[in-house]
Short mmCIF file of C-alpha atoms and ligand atoms in Angstrom, two decimals:
data_model
loop_
_atom_site.label_atom_id
_atom_site.label_comp_id
_atom_site.label_asym_id
_atom_site.label_seq_id
_atom_site.Cartn_x
_atom_site.Cartn_y
_atom_site.Cartn_z
CA MET A 1 3.88 21.19 24.82
CA THR A 2 5.36 19.20 21.88
CA THR A 3 3.50 19.44 18.66
CA GLN A 4 1.40 16.53 17.46
CA ILE A 5 2.29 15.35 13.94
CA GLY A 6 0.03 12.92 12.23
CA ILE A 7 -2.45 12.20 9.42
CA GLU A 8 -4.95 14.85 8.60
CA ASP A 9 -6.60 13.15 5.50
CA TYR A 10 -6.39 10.17 3.17
CA GLY A 11 -7.28 9.02 -0.31
CA PHE A 12 -7.60 5.58 -1.85
CA ALA A 13 -7.58 4.30 -5.44
CA THR A 14 -7.22 0.88 -7.07
CA GLY A 15 -7.41 -0.70 -10.49
CA SER A 16 -10.87 -0.53 -12.09
CA LYS A 17 -11.21 -4.25 -12.69
CA VAL A 18 -11.16 -7.19 -10.33
CA PHE A 19 -10.24 -10.83 -10.63
CA ASP A 20 -11.71 -13.61 -8.37
CA LEU A 21 -9.03 -16.13 -7.25
CA SER A 22 -11.67 -18.97 -7.56
CA LEU A 23 -10.97 -18.48 -11.38
CA LEU A 24 -7.24 -19.05 -10.82
CA ALA A 25 -7.91 -22.06 -8.60
CA GLU A 26 -10.15 -23.42 -11.47
CA HIS A 27 -7.42 -22.90 -14.01
CA GLN A 28 -4.95 -24.71 -11.74
CA GLN A 29 -7.48 -27.42 -10.81
CA ILE A 30 -6.94 -26.90 -7.11
CA SER A 31 -9.25 -26.15 -4.18
CA GLN A 32 -10.05 -22.43 -3.97
CA GLU A 33 -9.69 -22.75 -0.16
CA LYS A 34 -5.95 -22.76 -0.71
CA TYR A 35 -6.48 -19.01 -1.44
CA THR A 36 -9.52 -18.15 0.78
CA ILE A 37 -8.18 -20.09 3.79
CA GLY A 38 -4.61 -20.91 3.08
CA ILE A 39 -3.42 -17.38 2.25
CA GLY A 40 -6.55 -15.44 3.28
CA GLN A 41 -7.25 -13.80 -0.13
CA GLU A 42 -10.44 -13.69 -2.30
CA LYS A 43 -9.75 -11.27 -5.12
CA PHE A 44 -7.35 -8.84 -6.50
CA SER A 45 -7.61 -5.59 -8.40
CA VAL A 46 -6.47 -5.49 -12.04
CA PRO A 47 -5.64 -2.17 -13.80
CA SER A 48 -7.01 -1.27 -17.22
CA TYR A 49 -4.55 -0.38 -19.97
CA ASP A 50 -4.93 3.34 -19.27
CA GLU A 51 -4.18 2.90 -15.55
CA ASP A 52 -0.77 2.72 -13.87
CA VAL A 53 1.00 3.99 -10.79
CA VAL A 54 0.95 7.61 -12.01
CA THR A 55 -2.96 7.57 -12.64
CA LEU A 56 -3.60 5.65 -9.39
CA ALA A 57 -1.27 7.90 -7.23
CA ALA A 58 -2.91 11.01 -8.71
CA ALA A 59 -6.44 9.65 -8.23
CA ALA A 60 -5.80 8.97 -4.53
CA ALA A 61 -4.02 12.31 -3.94
CA SER A 62 -6.63 14.33 -5.77
CA GLN A 63 -9.21 13.22 -3.27
CA ILE A 64 -7.32 15.08 -0.55
CA THR A 65 -6.43 18.21 -2.62
CA SER A 66 -10.02 18.62 -3.86
CA ARG A 67 -11.23 18.68 -0.21
CA MET A 68 -8.66 21.39 0.83
CA ASP A 69 -9.43 25.04 0.92
CA PRO A 70 -7.49 26.52 -2.04
CA ALA A 71 -5.59 28.79 0.40
CA GLN A 72 -4.37 25.62 2.23
CA LEU A 73 -2.90 24.06 -0.91
CA ASP A 74 0.25 26.32 -0.71
CA SER A 75 1.09 24.62 2.64
CA ILE A 76 1.90 21.40 0.71
CA ARG A 77 5.53 21.98 -0.02
CA THR A 78 6.61 18.37 -0.33
CA LEU A 79 5.08 15.59 -2.41
CA ILE A 80 6.61 12.09 -1.94
CA VAL A 81 5.58 9.14 -3.96
CA ALA A 82 6.76 5.72 -2.73
CA THR A 83 6.71 2.90 -5.24
CA GLU A 84 8.66 -0.18 -6.36
CA SER A 85 6.80 -0.29 -9.73
CA GLY A 86 7.81 3.14 -11.02
CA ILE A 87 7.74 4.00 -14.71
CA ASP A 88 11.19 5.61 -15.16
CA GLN A 89 14.67 5.03 -13.64
CA SER A 90 15.23 8.85 -13.41
CA LYS A 91 12.06 10.93 -13.32
CA ALA A 92 10.02 10.66 -10.19
CA VAL A 93 6.34 9.65 -10.39
CA ALA A 94 5.82 12.53 -7.91
CA VAL A 95 6.61 15.04 -10.75
CA TYR A 96 3.88 13.64 -13.04
CA VAL A 97 1.43 13.55 -10.07
CA HIS A 98 2.35 17.09 -9.18
CA ARG A 99 1.38 18.26 -12.69
CA LEU A 100 -1.94 16.27 -12.78
CA LEU A 101 -2.90 17.78 -9.36
CA GLU A 102 -2.07 21.30 -10.61
CA LEU A 103 -0.23 22.04 -7.40
CA HIS A 104 1.82 25.23 -7.12
CA ARG A 105 5.42 25.45 -8.31
CA ASN A 106 7.20 25.56 -4.96
CA VAL A 107 7.04 21.89 -4.15
CA ARG A 108 9.77 19.39 -3.35
CA CYS A 109 8.87 16.34 -5.45
CA PHE A 110 10.67 12.99 -5.25
CA GLU A 111 10.27 9.22 -5.33
CA VAL A 112 11.35 6.67 -2.60
CA LYS A 113 11.89 2.96 -3.00
CA GLN A 114 12.62 0.11 -0.58
CA ALA A 115 10.14 -2.55 -1.64
CA CYS A 116 6.97 -2.41 0.49
CA TYR A 117 8.55 -0.30 3.06
CA GLY A 118 8.73 2.82 0.84
CA GLY A 119 5.57 4.49 2.06
CA THR A 120 6.72 4.35 5.71
CA ALA A 121 10.09 5.88 4.71
CA GLY A 122 7.97 8.68 3.14
CA LEU A 123 6.05 9.18 6.37
CA ALA A 124 9.23 9.17 8.44
CA THR A 125 10.67 11.91 6.14
CA ALA A 126 7.46 13.88 6.30
CA GLN A 127 7.54 13.96 10.11
CA GLY A 128 11.06 15.37 10.00
CA ILE A 129 10.04 18.07 7.56
CA ILE A 130 6.98 19.13 9.59
CA ALA A 131 8.96 19.00 12.90
CA ARG A 132 11.23 21.66 11.34
CA ASN A 133 8.31 23.82 10.13
CA ASN A 134 4.89 23.14 11.63
CA ASP A 135 3.09 25.27 8.90
CA GLU A 136 4.01 22.89 6.12
CA ARG A 137 2.01 19.86 5.08
CA VAL A 138 3.50 16.83 3.19
CA LEU A 139 1.59 14.69 0.82
CA VAL A 140 2.75 11.07 0.84
CA VAL A 141 1.44 8.60 -1.69
CA ALA A 142 2.17 4.89 -1.54
CA VAL A 143 1.45 3.11 -4.74
CA ASP A 144 2.18 -0.08 -6.54
CA VAL A 145 1.09 -2.69 -9.05
CA ALA A 146 2.33 -6.06 -7.91
CA ARG A 147 3.28 -8.32 -10.77
CA TYR A 148 4.70 -11.84 -10.58
CA ASP A 149 5.13 -14.34 -13.51
CA ALA A 150 2.01 -16.10 -14.71
CA ASP A 151 1.86 -19.66 -13.21
CA SER A 152 4.40 -18.88 -10.49
CA SER A 153 3.65 -19.30 -6.80
CA GLY A 154 3.38 -15.45 -6.44
CA GLU A 155 0.58 -15.11 -9.09
CA PRO A 156 -2.26 -15.35 -6.50
CA THR A 157 -0.62 -12.56 -4.39
CA GLN A 158 -0.81 -9.77 -7.10
CA GLY A 159 -2.89 -6.68 -6.76
CA ASN A 160 -2.62 -2.84 -6.84
CA ALA A 161 -3.65 0.28 -4.94
CA ALA A 162 -2.63 3.81 -4.01
CA VAL A 163 -3.02 5.40 -0.59
CA ALA A 164 -2.34 9.13 -0.26
CA LEU A 165 -1.77 10.50 3.27
CA LEU A 166 -1.68 14.19 4.15
CA VAL A 167 0.76 14.62 7.00
CA SER A 168 0.63 17.83 9.10
CA ALA A 169 0.84 19.29 12.66
CA THR A 170 -3.00 19.61 12.58
CA PRO A 171 -3.94 15.87 12.36
CA THR A 172 -7.47 14.77 12.54
CA LEU A 173 -7.14 10.97 12.23
CA LEU A 174 -3.90 9.78 13.98
CA ALA A 175 -1.03 11.34 15.89
CA PHE A 176 2.37 9.52 15.60
CA ASP A 177 4.24 8.42 18.77
CA HIS A 178 7.97 9.29 18.89
CA ALA A 179 9.31 5.71 19.28
CA GLN A 180 10.46 3.96 16.05
CA GLY A 181 11.96 0.54 15.88
CA LEU A 182 14.22 -0.30 12.88
CA ALA A 183 15.75 -3.44 11.41
CA VAL A 184 17.63 -3.89 8.17
CA THR A 185 19.32 -7.01 6.71
CA ASP A 186 20.72 -7.73 3.23
CA ALA A 187 18.26 -10.57 2.10
CA MET A 188 17.36 -11.89 -1.40
CA ASP A 189 13.84 -12.92 -0.47
CA PHE A 190 12.13 -10.80 -3.22
CA TRP A 191 13.62 -8.52 -5.86
CA ARG A 192 13.10 -7.18 -9.36
CA PRO A 193 16.14 -6.38 -11.58
CA ASN A 194 15.84 -3.49 -13.93
CA HIS A 195 15.30 -5.71 -17.05
CA ARG A 196 12.19 -7.39 -15.52
CA THR A 197 8.60 -6.32 -15.35
CA THR A 198 7.69 -8.96 -12.80
CA ALA A 199 9.27 -9.71 -9.39
CA LEU A 200 11.37 -12.62 -8.43
CA VAL A 201 10.77 -14.24 -5.03
CA ASP A 202 11.82 -17.01 -2.70
CA GLY A 203 8.33 -17.35 -1.24
CA ARG A 204 9.04 -19.62 1.73
CA ALA A 205 12.18 -17.72 2.69
CA SER A 206 10.46 -14.37 2.38
CA ILE A 207 7.93 -15.38 5.06
CA GLN A 208 10.79 -16.27 7.38
CA VAL A 209 12.74 -12.99 6.72
CA TYR A 210 9.50 -10.98 7.19
CA ILE A 211 8.83 -12.61 10.69
CA GLN A 212 12.37 -12.18 11.85
CA GLN A 213 12.57 -8.67 10.73
CA VAL A 214 9.32 -7.78 12.60
CA LEU A 215 10.71 -9.35 15.84
CA THR A 216 14.03 -7.40 15.49
CA ALA A 217 12.29 -4.17 14.74
CA TRP A 218 9.85 -4.68 17.68
CA ASP A 219 12.83 -5.17 20.08
CA ASP A 220 14.38 -1.91 18.74
CA TYR A 221 10.97 -0.12 19.19
CA ALA A 222 10.82 -1.38 22.80
CA ARG A 223 14.38 -0.27 23.56
CA HIS A 224 13.50 3.15 22.19
CA GLY A 225 10.62 3.81 24.68
CA GLY A 226 7.80 2.29 22.72
CA ARG A 227 4.51 1.22 24.25
CA GLN A 228 3.86 -2.27 25.70
CA PHE A 229 2.28 -4.94 23.44
CA GLU A 230 -0.78 -5.02 25.77
CA ASP A 231 -1.41 -1.29 25.26
CA PHE A 232 -2.43 -1.69 21.61
CA ALA A 233 -6.13 -1.86 20.39
CA ALA A 234 -4.99 -3.11 17.01
CA PHE A 235 -1.89 -4.07 15.03
CA CYS A 236 -1.51 -3.10 11.37
CA TYR A 237 1.00 -5.18 9.39
CA HIS A 238 2.23 -5.21 5.86
CA GLN A 239 -0.09 -7.62 4.04
CA PRO A 240 1.34 -9.40 1.00
CA PHE A 241 -1.66 -11.68 1.78
CA THR A 242 -3.63 -11.39 4.95
CA LYS A 243 -2.58 -14.80 6.42
CA MET A 244 0.96 -13.35 6.52
CA ALA A 245 -0.08 -10.71 8.99
CA ALA A 246 -1.85 -13.35 11.17
CA LYS A 247 1.31 -15.52 11.16
CA ALA A 248 3.43 -12.53 12.09
CA HIS A 249 1.14 -11.41 14.92
CA GLN A 250 0.96 -14.88 16.48
CA ARG A 251 4.76 -15.04 16.39
CA LEU A 252 5.14 -11.61 17.94
CA SER A 253 2.69 -12.41 20.67
CA ARG A 254 4.78 -15.45 21.64
CA HIS A 255 7.97 -13.26 21.34
CA VAL A 256 6.70 -10.82 23.98
CA SER A 257 5.38 -13.77 26.01
CA THR A 258 1.71 -12.64 25.77
CA GLU A 259 -0.69 -15.54 25.84
CA LEU A 260 -3.39 -14.41 23.39
CA SER A 261 -6.60 -16.32 22.86
CA ALA A 262 -7.62 -17.03 19.30
CA PRO A 263 -10.49 -14.38 19.56
CA ALA A 264 -8.01 -11.83 20.92
CA VAL A 265 -5.61 -12.39 18.00
CA THR A 266 -8.52 -12.02 15.62
CA ALA A 267 -9.87 -8.91 17.25
CA GLN A 268 -6.43 -7.12 17.14
CA ILE A 269 -5.78 -7.72 13.39
CA ASP A 270 -8.85 -8.87 11.46
CA PRO A 271 -10.34 -5.39 10.94
CA THR A 272 -7.12 -4.44 8.87
CA PHE A 273 -7.84 -7.36 6.48
CA VAL A 274 -11.31 -6.33 5.15
CA TYR A 275 -10.05 -4.38 2.10
CA ASN A 276 -6.77 -6.24 1.46
CA ARG A 277 -8.59 -9.55 1.04
CA VAL A 278 -10.21 -8.13 -2.11
CA VAL A 279 -7.52 -5.72 -3.32
CA GLY A 280 -4.54 -8.12 -3.18
CA ASN A 281 -0.88 -7.11 -2.42
CA SER A 282 -0.36 -3.45 -3.21
CA TYR A 283 3.20 -3.60 -1.97
CA THR A 284 3.98 -0.20 -0.40
CA ALA A 285 0.40 0.82 -0.10
CA SER A 286 -0.77 -2.45 1.51
CA MET A 287 -0.25 -1.64 5.17
CA TYR A 288 -2.13 1.65 4.62
CA VAL A 289 -4.93 -0.11 2.84
CA GLY A 290 -5.06 -2.14 6.14
CA LEU A 291 -5.11 1.12 8.15
CA ILE A 292 -8.04 2.48 6.14
CA GLY A 293 -9.95 -0.78 6.63
CA LEU A 294 -9.27 -0.65 10.35
CA LEU A 295 -10.48 2.98 10.74
CA GLU A 296 -13.47 2.62 8.53
CA GLY A 297 -14.62 -0.78 9.90
CA SER A 298 -14.04 -0.60 13.61
CA ASN A 299 -16.17 0.54 16.50
CA ASP A 300 -14.93 3.55 18.41
CA LEU A 301 -11.10 3.72 18.27
CA SER A 302 -10.84 7.19 19.82
CA ASN A 303 -7.74 7.72 21.90
CA LYS A 304 -6.63 4.05 21.19
CA PRO A 305 -3.05 3.29 20.25
CA ILE A 306 -2.30 1.31 17.06
CA ALA A 307 1.04 -0.52 16.33
CA PHE A 308 2.39 -0.70 12.80
CA ALA A 309 4.87 -3.21 11.40
CA SER A 310 5.93 -2.10 7.88
CA TYR A 311 8.01 -4.71 6.14
CA GLY A 312 9.76 -4.39 2.70
CA SER A 313 11.67 -7.22 1.23
CA GLY A 314 15.40 -6.98 0.78
CA ALA A 315 14.75 -6.39 3.83
CA MET A 316 13.77 -3.45 5.96
CA CYS A 317 11.25 -3.27 8.64
CA GLU A 318 10.01 -0.37 10.88
CA VAL A 319 7.72 -0.71 13.89
CA PHE A 320 6.02 2.47 14.93
CA SER A 321 2.82 3.46 16.70
CA ALA A 322 0.17 6.14 16.65
CA VAL A 323 -2.86 7.20 18.66
CA VAL A 324 -6.31 7.56 17.01
CA LEU A 325 -7.66 11.05 17.57
CA PRO A 326 -11.19 11.74 18.93
CA SER A 327 -12.12 13.62 15.72
CA TYR A 328 -11.31 10.66 13.46
CA ALA A 329 -14.87 9.44 12.75
CA ASP A 330 -15.85 12.70 11.24
CA HIS A 331 -13.03 12.47 8.66
CA LEU A 332 -13.55 8.97 7.26
CA HIS A 333 -14.56 8.26 3.57
CA THR A 334 -16.11 4.83 4.05
CA GLU A 335 -18.78 5.16 1.34
CA ARG A 336 -16.26 6.28 -1.20
CA THR A 337 -13.87 3.45 -0.49
CA GLN A 338 -16.69 0.94 -0.73
CA HIS A 339 -17.93 2.51 -3.95
CA THR A 340 -14.45 2.35 -5.44
CA LEU A 341 -14.21 -1.40 -4.65
CA GLY A 342 -17.82 -2.19 -5.51
CA GLN A 343 -17.72 -0.53 -8.93
CA ARG A 344 -14.74 -2.62 -10.18
CA GLU A 345 -15.59 -4.67 -13.30
CA PRO A 346 -15.09 -8.44 -12.73
CA VAL A 347 -12.87 -10.00 -15.45
CA ASP A 348 -12.65 -13.58 -16.56
CA PHE A 349 -9.40 -15.61 -16.62
CA GLN A 350 -8.39 -14.73 -20.26
CA SER A 351 -9.05 -11.04 -19.71
CA TYR A 352 -7.04 -10.95 -16.47
CA ARG A 353 -4.12 -12.62 -18.07
CA ARG A 354 -4.24 -10.21 -21.09
CA LEU A 355 -4.60 -7.13 -18.91
CA TYR A 356 -1.89 -8.20 -16.50
CA TYR A 357 0.78 -9.52 -18.83
CA ASP A 358 0.10 -8.01 -22.29
CA TYR A 359 -0.40 -4.36 -21.31
CA PRO A 360 1.03 -1.43 -23.49
CA ASN A 361 4.76 -1.16 -22.77
CA PRO A 362 6.73 -0.59 -25.94
CA THR A 363 10.49 -0.79 -25.48
CA ASP A 364 11.58 0.49 -28.89
CA GLY A 365 9.98 3.89 -29.01
CA THR A 366 6.99 2.75 -31.00
CA ALA A 367 4.06 5.17 -30.65
CA ILE A 368 0.69 3.84 -29.32
CA THR A 369 -2.51 5.42 -28.22
CA ILE A 370 -4.49 3.93 -25.44
CA ALA A 371 -8.27 3.75 -25.46
CA ARG A 372 -10.16 5.35 -22.67
CA GLU A 373 -11.38 2.71 -20.13
CA THR A 374 -10.72 3.92 -16.60
CA PRO A 375 -13.52 5.53 -14.68
CA GLY A 376 -10.84 7.35 -12.65
CA PRO A 377 -10.00 11.10 -12.99
CA PHE A 378 -6.59 10.55 -14.89
CA ARG A 379 -5.43 8.31 -17.59
CA LEU A 380 -2.50 7.19 -19.58
CA ALA A 381 -3.45 8.33 -23.10
CA GLU A 382 -0.39 7.69 -25.18
CA ILE A 383 3.14 6.33 -25.15
CA SER A 384 5.33 7.95 -27.93
CA ASP A 385 9.07 8.76 -28.29
CA ASN A 386 9.64 6.75 -25.11
CA GLN A 387 7.39 9.06 -23.15
CA ARG A 388 4.21 8.46 -21.24
CA HIS A 389 1.46 11.06 -21.76
CA TYR A 390 -1.15 11.45 -19.07
CA GLU A 391 -4.36 13.50 -19.11
CA ALA A 392 -7.18 14.40 -16.88
CA CYS A 393 -10.46 12.74 -17.90
P1 HMG B 1 2.62 -21.78 -2.23
O1 HMG B 1 3.76 -22.62 -2.42
O2 HMG B 1 1.79 -21.63 -3.48
O3 HMG B 1 1.55 -22.23 -1.13
O4 HMG B 1 3.19 -20.37 -1.80
P2 HMG B 1 1.75 -23.18 0.10
O5 HMG B 1 1.75 -24.57 -0.52
O6 HMG B 1 2.83 -22.86 0.96
O7 HMG B 1 0.29 -22.96 0.68
C1 HMG B 1 -0.01 -21.79 1.35
C2 HMG B 1 -0.83 -21.98 2.60
O8 HMG B 1 -2.14 -22.56 2.13
C3 HMG B 1 -0.34 -23.06 3.46
O9 HMG B 1 -0.57 -22.62 4.85
C4 HMG B 1 -1.09 -24.33 3.20
O10 HMG B 1 -1.13 -25.26 4.19
C5 HMG B 1 -2.43 -23.73 2.83
P3 HMG B 1 0.63 -22.44 5.90
O11 HMG B 1 1.29 -23.72 6.00
O12 HMG B 1 1.53 -21.33 5.36
O13 HMG B 1 -0.12 -22.02 7.15
N1 HMG B 1 -3.28 -24.59 2.04
C6 HMG B 1 -4.66 -24.68 2.22
N2 HMG B 1 -5.41 -24.35 3.30
C7 HMG B 1 -6.76 -24.58 3.18
N3 HMG B 1 -7.21 -25.44 2.18
C8 HMG B 1 -6.50 -25.89 1.19
C9 HMG B 1 -5.04 -25.56 1.22
N4 HMG B 1 -4.08 -25.82 0.39
C10 HMG B 1 -2.94 -25.18 0.93
N5 HMG B 1 -7.03 -26.65 0.23
C11 HMG B 1 3.45 -18.19 -0.98
C12 HMG B 1 2.54 -19.45 -0.94
C13 HMG B 1 2.83 -17.12 -0.12
C14 HMG B 1 4.85 -18.46 -0.65
C15 HMG B 1 3.42 -17.72 -2.50
O14 HMG B 1 2.10 -17.21 -2.79
C16 HMG B 1 4.35 -16.54 -2.82
O15 HMG B 1 5.57 -16.80 -3.08
N6 HMG B 1 3.93 -15.21 -2.71
C17 HMG B 1 4.87 -14.17 -2.97
C18 HMG B 1 5.80 -13.89 -1.84
C19 HMG B 1 5.12 -13.30 -0.61
O16 HMG B 1 4.08 -12.74 -0.62
N7 HMG B 1 5.94 -13.37 0.58
C20 HMG B 1 5.43 -12.86 1.78
C21 HMG B 1 6.50 -12.31 2.66
S1 HMG B 1 7.55 -11.15 1.81
C22 HMG B 1 6.63 -9.67 1.70
O17 HMG B 1 5.74 -9.56 2.34
C23 HMG B 1 7.23 -8.60 0.80
C24 HMG B 1 6.42 -8.47 -0.50
O18 HMG B 1 5.23 -7.88 -0.30
C25 HMG B 1 7.29 -7.59 -1.54
C26 HMG B 1 7.84 -6.27 -0.98
O19 HMG B 1 8.32 -6.05 0.12
O20 HMG B 1 8.02 -5.47 -1.87
C27 HMG B 1 6.16 -9.76 -1.24
#
């Protein structure tokens, strides 16, 4: 019998403040329905000054490690953090997270990047490591803070979140199928040069590249022995905004010549939107925020296959699938997720702009201390000598 490799546990974190897109529509003097209906978004999370990708990643991952038996912690021998909003060109976010989690010394720590696809690259790597040694566990964290220029078309599609996934040969939530479909093309649809804190994007082109890449990766998935489109109970797409997933799913159903009624389309993708509509784009974490929404919000998914389409601009796409395990309902953290989202502090337009664009980021070595604001378990306390100093709260 071949070993099942899949997801054993998960953690979720997001910025402690929240901005309602109706306030952006008001500032722009446009109808808020452009956001609620046109792109399918209501709100996005905003980080406080003492939150960043390190504190969010550690907050999500610590939920998993705190639930593990101390004897099991030694089985985590790899910690991968996927992000495109990292804090250093050299040192990996994973090394900071490793210290904050107080994991043992014998851990392979590194960072991966390919826009919003990075988390899926981390999961594919984890499966290879566990296939070689079934006793090991791999902690994969997908985390990002999405930033576009103020007053650009991308501004309503910002957001942030971290999703931590514990991958092992003793999964409780999902078991991965073997087939994987891949597609890469050199596109300039979205990018962020080293000198910029905000991304550049060709919005309309990015939608076209996204859809084309999903179709190409789907065909590759089918050629590699993947399941049939009709077999899936749900489809989980990368969600820069939820309407993007709806557009891609309608296009994919036409591509495979499946006539889906509108209610059928809705049933297959809407449960993955529930958290993303109020978190915003969390780049590499976004598809996995969709997965958490699906698992926590659906009726019984036991033994049902789920398809994933993981897109990252630039552009990479991977289509893969997994089967929900019968034990999954006993391993959900629905109340915790809803509490995390519900306790976010609403901010007005001026506060959102200040928090999003005027955050502490000295580029000349100036020392600053940062007041405690986050309700999370870790915080950015100081930046001095070009170093970021984190502490447990
Ligand atoms: P825009 O120009 O502000 O909006 O850009 P629009 O004029 O195209 O309108 C958007 C939709 O709202 C349209 O619907 C309008 O009709 C509708 P569609 O034609 O697309 O079906 N609309 C209304 N609906 C109801 N009531 C109204 C109303 N007004 C208009 N009153 C865009 C939108 C998404 C392009 C912009 O926000 C943007 O550039 N976002 C960033 C780029 C992005 O998210 N691209 C997605 C694909 S690339 C990707 O997913 C990767 C990414 O996550 C990064 C990574 O991989 O790292 C971005």
